[in-house]
Structures are given as structure tokens and as C-alpha cells.
Short mmCIF file of C-alpha atoms and ligand atoms in Angstrom, two decimals:
data_model
loop_
_atom_site.label_atom_id
_atom_site.label_comp_id
_atom_site.label_asym_id
_atom_site.label_seq_id
_atom_site.Cartn_x
_atom_site.Cartn_y
_atom_site.Cartn_z
CA MET A 21 8.47 2.92 -21.41
CA LYS A 22 10.38 5.33 -24.04
CA ILE A 23 11.59 8.60 -23.31
CA TYR A 24 12.33 11.18 -25.91
CA LEU A 25 15.81 12.38 -24.95
CA ASP A 26 18.06 14.98 -27.23
CA GLY A 27 16.67 13.91 -30.60
CA LYS A 28 16.48 9.97 -29.79
CA PHE A 29 13.59 7.69 -28.16
CA VAL A 30 15.66 5.46 -25.23
CA ASP A 31 14.12 2.72 -22.76
CA GLN A 32 12.93 4.50 -19.27
CA ALA A 33 16.30 2.94 -17.61
CA ASP A 34 18.47 4.57 -20.50
CA ALA A 35 17.04 8.36 -20.16
CA LYS A 36 20.02 9.46 -18.00
CA VAL A 37 20.94 13.14 -17.83
CA SER A 38 24.64 14.25 -16.48
CA VAL A 39 25.00 15.24 -12.76
CA PHE A 40 26.53 17.99 -14.05
CA ASP A 41 23.41 19.06 -15.65
CA HIS A 42 22.68 22.47 -14.51
CA GLY A 43 18.64 21.69 -14.38
CA LEU A 44 19.75 19.20 -11.78
CA LEU A 45 22.64 21.25 -9.98
CA TYR A 46 20.63 24.61 -9.99
CA GLY A 47 17.06 24.00 -11.43
CA ASP A 48 18.01 25.89 -14.14
CA GLY A 49 15.75 24.85 -16.75
CA VAL A 50 12.15 25.42 -17.64
CA PHE A 51 8.96 22.77 -18.58
CA GLU A 52 5.46 22.05 -19.40
CA GLY A 53 2.99 19.74 -17.91
CA ILE A 54 0.65 18.69 -20.89
CA ARG A 55 -2.21 16.60 -21.42
CA LEU A 56 -3.46 13.71 -24.06
CA TYR A 57 -6.67 13.31 -24.25
CA GLN A 58 -7.98 10.53 -26.80
CA GLY A 59 -5.36 11.09 -29.04
CA ASN A 60 -5.85 15.01 -29.00
CA ILE A 61 -3.14 17.33 -27.01
CA PHE A 62 -4.71 19.73 -25.21
CA ARG A 63 -3.88 23.35 -26.59
CA LEU A 64 -0.37 22.35 -27.42
CA GLU A 65 0.73 25.43 -29.04
CA GLU A 66 0.09 27.28 -26.09
CA HIS A 67 2.08 25.40 -23.99
CA LEU A 68 4.87 25.48 -26.55
CA GLU A 69 4.56 29.41 -26.39
CA ARG A 70 4.79 29.47 -22.57
CA LEU A 71 7.58 27.38 -22.54
CA GLU A 72 9.33 29.95 -25.56
CA TYR A 73 8.26 32.82 -22.88
CA SER A 74 9.73 30.75 -19.47
CA ALA A 75 13.02 30.04 -21.81
CA LYS A 76 13.51 33.91 -23.05
CA ALA A 77 12.90 35.26 -19.32
CA ILE A 78 15.86 33.07 -18.11
CA LEU A 79 17.96 33.73 -21.15
CA LEU A 80 18.25 30.37 -22.49
CA LYS A 81 17.90 29.66 -26.41
CA MET A 82 16.32 27.06 -27.38
CA PRO A 83 18.01 25.47 -30.05
CA TRP A 84 14.97 23.51 -31.42
CA THR A 85 11.96 25.21 -33.68
CA ARG A 86 8.56 25.01 -32.36
CA LYS A 87 7.46 22.42 -34.92
CA GLU A 88 10.45 20.18 -33.92
CA ILE A 89 9.42 20.39 -30.49
CA SER A 90 5.51 19.94 -31.22
CA ASP A 91 6.71 16.90 -33.55
CA ALA A 92 8.57 15.18 -30.74
CA THR A 93 5.75 15.58 -28.32
CA CYS A 94 3.28 14.15 -30.78
CA GLU A 95 6.08 11.45 -31.31
CA THR A 96 6.56 10.55 -27.68
CA CYS A 97 2.71 9.74 -26.96
CA ARG A 98 2.87 7.68 -30.08
CA GLN A 99 6.07 5.35 -29.33
CA ASN A 100 4.26 4.91 -25.80
CA ASN A 101 0.83 3.90 -27.64
CA LEU A 102 -1.16 6.22 -25.49
CA ALA A 103 -3.96 7.70 -26.30
CA ASP A 104 -4.32 9.43 -22.71
CA ALA A 105 -1.59 11.12 -21.08
CA TYR A 106 0.12 13.51 -18.91
CA ILE A 107 3.43 14.81 -20.68
CA ARG A 108 6.07 16.44 -19.05
CA LEU A 109 8.03 18.65 -21.40
CA VAL A 110 11.73 19.33 -19.77
CA VAL A 111 14.19 22.07 -20.86
CA THR A 112 17.58 21.83 -19.12
CA ARG A 113 20.40 24.53 -19.38
CA GLY A 114 22.65 21.54 -20.06
CA VAL A 115 26.14 20.13 -18.71
CA GLY A 116 28.57 23.05 -17.07
CA ASP A 117 30.92 22.80 -14.34
CA LEU A 118 29.92 22.95 -10.47
CA GLY A 119 29.72 27.33 -10.69
CA LEU A 120 26.40 28.40 -11.46
CA SER A 121 27.52 30.34 -14.75
CA PRO A 122 25.06 29.60 -17.49
CA TRP A 123 27.45 30.40 -20.16
CA LEU A 124 29.60 27.35 -19.43
CA CYS A 125 26.29 25.15 -20.44
CA PRO A 126 26.89 24.97 -24.45
CA LYS A 127 23.96 23.03 -25.07
CA PRO A 128 20.45 22.54 -23.37
CA SER A 129 19.42 19.37 -23.32
CA ILE A 130 15.02 18.34 -24.00
CA PHE A 131 13.62 15.13 -22.68
CA ILE A 132 9.94 14.22 -23.21
CA ILE A 133 7.86 11.82 -20.94
CA ALA A 134 4.59 10.73 -21.30
CA ASP A 135 2.95 8.74 -18.70
CA LYS A 136 -0.13 8.66 -16.06
CA ILE A 137 -0.28 11.07 -13.46
CA ALA A 138 -3.09 11.53 -10.56
CA LEU A 139 -2.83 14.18 -8.21
CA TYR A 140 -5.53 13.75 -5.84
CA PRO A 141 -7.62 10.73 -5.31
CA GLU A 142 -10.71 10.35 -7.40
CA GLU A 143 -13.31 10.95 -4.69
CA CYS A 144 -11.99 14.25 -4.29
CA TYR A 145 -12.76 15.24 -7.56
CA ILE A 146 -16.52 14.12 -6.74
CA LYS A 147 -16.68 14.87 -2.99
CA GLY A 148 -14.55 18.24 -2.81
CA LEU A 149 -11.22 18.97 -1.83
CA GLU A 150 -10.16 20.24 1.83
CA ILE A 151 -7.44 22.59 2.00
CA VAL A 152 -5.53 25.18 4.35
CA THR A 153 -3.57 28.43 3.60
CA VAL A 154 -0.01 27.83 4.25
CA PRO A 155 2.71 30.19 5.76
CA THR A 156 5.17 30.13 2.79
CA ARG A 157 4.53 33.11 0.67
CA ARG A 158 4.30 32.86 -3.18
CA LEU A 159 7.55 34.33 -4.86
CA ASN A 160 7.92 37.92 -4.96
CA PRO A 161 7.66 38.70 -8.77
CA ALA A 162 10.47 41.11 -7.98
CA ALA A 163 12.74 38.28 -6.78
CA PHE A 164 11.92 35.85 -9.76
CA SER A 165 8.63 35.89 -11.64
CA PRO A 166 6.17 33.36 -10.96
CA ALA A 167 5.05 33.20 -14.57
CA ILE A 168 8.16 31.42 -15.47
CA LYS A 169 7.77 27.97 -15.18
CA SER A 170 11.09 27.09 -14.01
CA LEU A 171 12.54 23.86 -12.90
CA ASN A 172 12.79 25.41 -9.07
CA TYR A 173 9.53 24.45 -7.83
CA LEU A 174 11.17 24.27 -3.97
CA ASN A 175 8.58 27.52 -2.91
CA ASN A 176 5.74 25.17 -4.14
CA ILE A 177 7.18 22.04 -2.43
CA LEU A 178 7.37 23.94 0.98
CA ALA A 179 4.01 24.93 0.40
CA LYS A 180 2.70 21.29 -0.02
CA ILE A 181 4.68 20.10 2.73
CA GLU A 182 3.01 22.57 5.23
CA ALA A 183 -0.24 21.39 3.65
CA ARG A 184 0.54 18.08 4.62
CA GLN A 185 1.50 19.03 7.67
CA PHE A 186 -2.12 20.38 8.48
CA GLY A 187 -3.63 17.51 7.18
CA ALA A 188 -4.59 18.96 3.75
CA ARG A 189 -3.83 17.76 0.25
CA GLU A 190 -3.34 21.22 -1.15
CA ALA A 191 -2.58 24.59 -0.12
CA ILE A 192 -3.56 28.20 -1.21
CA MET A 193 -0.27 30.39 -1.35
CA LEU A 194 -0.54 34.10 -0.60
CA ASN A 195 1.50 36.80 -2.12
CA ASP A 196 4.33 38.79 -0.05
CA GLN A 197 0.99 41.40 0.02
CA GLY A 198 -1.32 38.66 1.67
CA TYR A 199 -3.28 38.10 -1.50
CA VAL A 200 -4.54 34.87 -2.82
CA ALA A 201 -1.96 33.85 -5.57
CA GLU A 202 -2.31 30.38 -6.24
CA CYS A 203 -1.97 26.82 -5.02
CA THR A 204 1.48 24.64 -5.09
CA GLY A 205 0.24 23.54 -9.12
CA ASP A 206 -3.13 25.31 -9.48
CA ASN A 207 -4.81 28.32 -10.10
CA VAL A 208 -7.41 29.21 -7.67
CA PHE A 209 -11.26 30.65 -8.80
CA ILE A 210 -14.07 31.73 -6.76
CA VAL A 211 -17.50 32.09 -7.52
CA HIS A 212 -19.65 34.73 -6.02
CA LYS A 213 -22.80 36.29 -6.59
CA GLY A 214 -22.95 34.86 -10.06
CA GLU A 215 -19.18 36.19 -11.28
CA ILE A 216 -16.21 34.09 -11.57
CA ILE A 217 -13.06 35.59 -10.17
CA THR A 218 -9.27 34.93 -9.91
CA PRO A 219 -6.19 36.28 -9.10
CA SER A 220 -4.03 37.93 -11.75
CA ALA A 221 -0.93 37.25 -12.84
CA THR A 222 0.36 39.85 -11.39
CA GLN A 223 -0.72 38.84 -7.99
CA GLY A 224 1.54 35.82 -8.51
CA ALA A 225 -0.58 33.08 -10.43
CA LEU A 226 0.85 31.55 -13.62
CA LYS A 227 -0.86 31.68 -16.39
CA GLY A 228 -2.68 28.80 -16.40
CA ILE A 229 -3.63 27.04 -19.65
CA THR A 230 -6.34 25.12 -17.78
CA ARG A 231 -7.29 28.70 -16.52
CA GLY A 232 -7.14 30.48 -19.88
CA ALA A 233 -9.60 27.53 -20.82
CA VAL A 234 -11.74 28.43 -18.02
CA PHE A 235 -11.96 32.10 -19.29
CA ASP A 236 -13.46 30.83 -22.73
CA ILE A 237 -15.91 28.39 -20.82
CA ALA A 238 -17.12 31.05 -18.82
CA LYS A 239 -18.12 33.27 -21.95
CA GLU A 240 -19.63 30.36 -23.47
CA ILE A 241 -21.54 29.59 -20.59
CA GLY A 242 -22.68 33.02 -19.98
CA VAL A 243 -21.03 33.64 -16.47
CA PRO A 244 -18.90 36.90 -16.31
CA ILE A 245 -15.77 36.38 -15.29
CA ARG A 246 -12.81 38.72 -14.14
CA GLU A 247 -9.45 39.24 -12.57
CA ASP A 248 -8.93 40.93 -8.88
CA ASN A 249 -7.13 40.62 -5.78
CA LEU A 250 -8.64 38.32 -3.66
CA THR A 251 -8.15 37.58 0.13
CA ARG A 252 -8.60 34.90 2.24
CA TYR A 253 -12.09 36.47 3.59
CA ASP A 254 -13.30 36.50 -0.09
CA VAL A 255 -12.51 32.59 -0.47
CA TRP A 256 -14.03 31.60 2.71
CA ASN A 257 -16.94 33.91 1.71
CA ALA A 258 -17.19 32.50 -1.69
CA ASN A 259 -20.37 30.48 -3.04
CA GLU A 260 -18.03 28.08 -4.67
CA VAL A 261 -14.32 27.87 -5.17
CA PHE A 262 -12.21 25.52 -7.77
CA LEU A 263 -8.99 24.86 -8.81
CA THR A 264 -7.49 24.03 -12.29
CA GLY A 265 -4.18 23.11 -13.35
CA THR A 266 -3.37 20.74 -16.14
CA ALA A 267 -2.49 17.72 -14.27
CA ALA A 268 -5.32 18.47 -11.78
CA GLU A 269 -7.74 19.61 -14.41
CA THR A 270 -10.68 21.34 -12.76
CA ILE A 271 -11.32 20.10 -8.88
CA PRO A 272 -14.20 21.57 -6.44
CA ILE A 273 -12.89 23.12 -3.20
CA THR A 274 -15.23 22.51 -0.16
CA LYS A 275 -13.34 24.14 2.72
CA LEU A 276 -10.60 26.32 3.30
CA ASP A 277 -9.15 26.97 6.69
CA GLY A 278 -11.61 24.81 8.84
CA ARG A 279 -14.58 27.11 6.93
CA GLU A 280 -16.99 25.32 4.66
CA ILE A 281 -17.23 27.15 1.23
CA GLY A 282 -20.93 27.81 0.40
CA ASP A 283 -22.92 24.66 1.62
CA GLY A 284 -20.15 22.29 1.52
CA LYS A 285 -20.42 20.51 -1.63
CA PRO A 286 -19.24 21.16 -5.26
CA GLY A 287 -21.46 23.87 -6.41
CA PRO A 288 -23.64 24.46 -10.02
CA VAL A 289 -21.34 26.98 -11.72
CA PHE A 290 -18.54 24.48 -11.32
CA ALA A 291 -20.65 21.58 -12.68
CA LYS A 292 -21.25 23.49 -15.60
CA VAL A 293 -17.70 24.43 -16.10
CA LEU A 294 -16.71 20.91 -15.79
CA ALA A 295 -18.85 19.39 -18.56
CA ALA A 296 -17.48 22.18 -20.77
CA PHE A 297 -14.30 21.54 -20.22
CA HIS A 298 -14.96 17.85 -20.61
CA LYS A 299 -16.15 18.77 -24.17
CA ARG A 300 -13.53 21.06 -24.99
CA VAL A 301 -10.22 18.83 -24.33
CA LEU A 302 -11.88 16.44 -26.75
CA THR A 303 -12.21 19.03 -29.45
CA GLU A 304 -9.57 21.17 -29.06
CA GLY A 305 -6.32 19.25 -29.22
CA THR A 306 -3.70 19.05 -31.54
CA ARG A 307 -4.45 15.36 -33.20
CA ILE A 308 -0.91 13.57 -32.70
N1 LIG B 420 0.02 27.13 -11.09
C1 LIG B 420 1.37 26.56 -10.74
C2 LIG B 420 2.49 26.60 -9.59
C3 LIG B 420 1.53 25.42 -11.46
O1 LIG B 420 2.80 24.71 -11.45
C4 LIG B 420 0.40 24.93 -12.52
C5 LIG B 420 0.46 23.73 -13.09
N2 LIG B 420 1.46 23.80 -14.51
C6 LIG B 420 -0.51 25.85 -12.56
C7 LIG B 420 -0.70 26.61 -12.06
C8 LIG B 420 -1.97 25.48 -13.92
O2 LIG B 420 -1.25 25.77 -15.07
P1 LIG B 420 -1.90 24.98 -16.09
O3 LIG B 420 -3.12 24.90 -16.22
O4 LIG B 420 -1.15 25.71 -17.33
O5 LIG B 420 -1.10 23.69 -16.01
#
């Protein structure tokens, strides 16, 4: 496997970053998870825009143009002869000293990996996933905005560990006010009385690219969609629940906290969203 690392393609075994890189020492950096579908990178421009927003939020000045990053991303897929892949694009603060000061890191690093990912077993996509709400709350935006896609995922990792402790593969995280924020790597949607509802970014949800696609799909299939505060009660009593994310794509939820969602099977609105999503990923991409 060839990895793009700071302007060069290197073999996986040689793709190394320094132990003094602040991405490693402090989680100081930003990233994107992107998908390649049959030679098309889904919504690449949106991913690169979000990367720029994340970098700006942590005052990390990227010395590359969007075009350079875009070209490097496409080239990474080509170098590995991939038509379908999960792409991880990482920008770190770079090498500094042992203190946390970012000013002592003169040069950010960038690396791009294109590989496969399987977030949940295949049967969960057909039968639905059973999940739980976990005690760990999503980060308070006043402390660190969950809209920033940073290298610090410990908040999400703790929630994932808790999910497993409760025998589930995924976790709903509430925000500090007790409203649903998102899952550890996915956005949450409910379908209730013919409407699709999802928490807003101010409730602690990342502005997912897949989430954005669901807003477009809802318009296309004629289902009203809106952002609103959601409690666990709202989710338990929804007709349908599903998650979205680049890695997860779209996946139905059939149980939350031991409560069956709807009739316990993936629902008709989800089926329509899924079909429309599969079409879009083939048509809305940047050709590599
Ligand atoms: N929330 C979190 C915390 C995530 O890490 C992700 C994955 N990037 C998402 C939501 C979904 O976002 P996207 O659809 O852009 O992958």
C-alpha cells in the first residue's frame, strides 16, 4: 500500500511520523474520512472545506492549496489501484518539543491513507443495529466544539468502550443538557409521523457530509426534514431511527436501550433514503 506523506508516496512500512509530532503527543491536528465509490470521491469539495474549517478553528495554517490536497487525495487512490475505498486524510500540527506550544511546530504534516473499512458487520445493515445511550456526554461546545473534526477522539472512544461494556456496537451520546448529540462516529436521525428529525450542530452534532446528503435526499423523496432537540424518549418512540456517516454510510437502528424502535425492523423511509443514497454516491463524485 502506498501512503501519501508530505508530498511523497511511500510504502506503508516507511510511512512514519515523528514521536515529537503534536498530532501524536496532544491530538493536535485535524482530519477527514472520505469515501471513494467506483472511481468517484463522494463530495470531496465539502470534505476539504470542512477540513479547512477545522484547521482554522484550531489556528492551524495549512501551507497547501485546496487543489493540491484534492490532487493528492485522488492520486493516493490511483497509486493504490482503488475504485472503492475509505480515505483518511490527516493534517497534524507537526514536530515540536515536549511542551504543548503549537508555535514551536513550524511545519504541519499531511498524510493520506486509502484503504477499506468495515464499521459494523454486514448483517447489521440488513437487520438493524441495537444500540445504547452511554453515560459519557458529548463535549460541551464551550470547552471544545464537536464541529471541529480534530485528532482528539477520546470523548468518542470512551463512549464506544461504554457501548461495548453494555453489549452494544454503538452508542448514543447526549450533550451536557441531556439532549441527543450523535453517535461515536455517526449522526442520528429519527423518523416520526412522516418527518425526519435530527439534532442540530449546536446540540453537539458534527455537520456530517452524509447528514448533508440526507437533507438533499429528503427533499428529493418528498419527506419533510428538520433539525430539533431530541430526547431519549423521542428516539425510543420514533417510528424509525437510522445513523449516517462516511464510514458507516446509512444504517438502521432497531433497538435503543432495550426499547424496540417501531416494529423492530428497518422502516420504509430508511429504505427510500438508502436507495437514494446508493444512487447519489455514484453520481455526485469527483472522478479520480
Ligand atoms: N459524528 C462524528 C463524531 C463523526 O466522527 C462522524 C464521521 N466523520 C460523523 C458524525 C459523520 O460525518 P460524515 O458523514 O461527514 O462522515
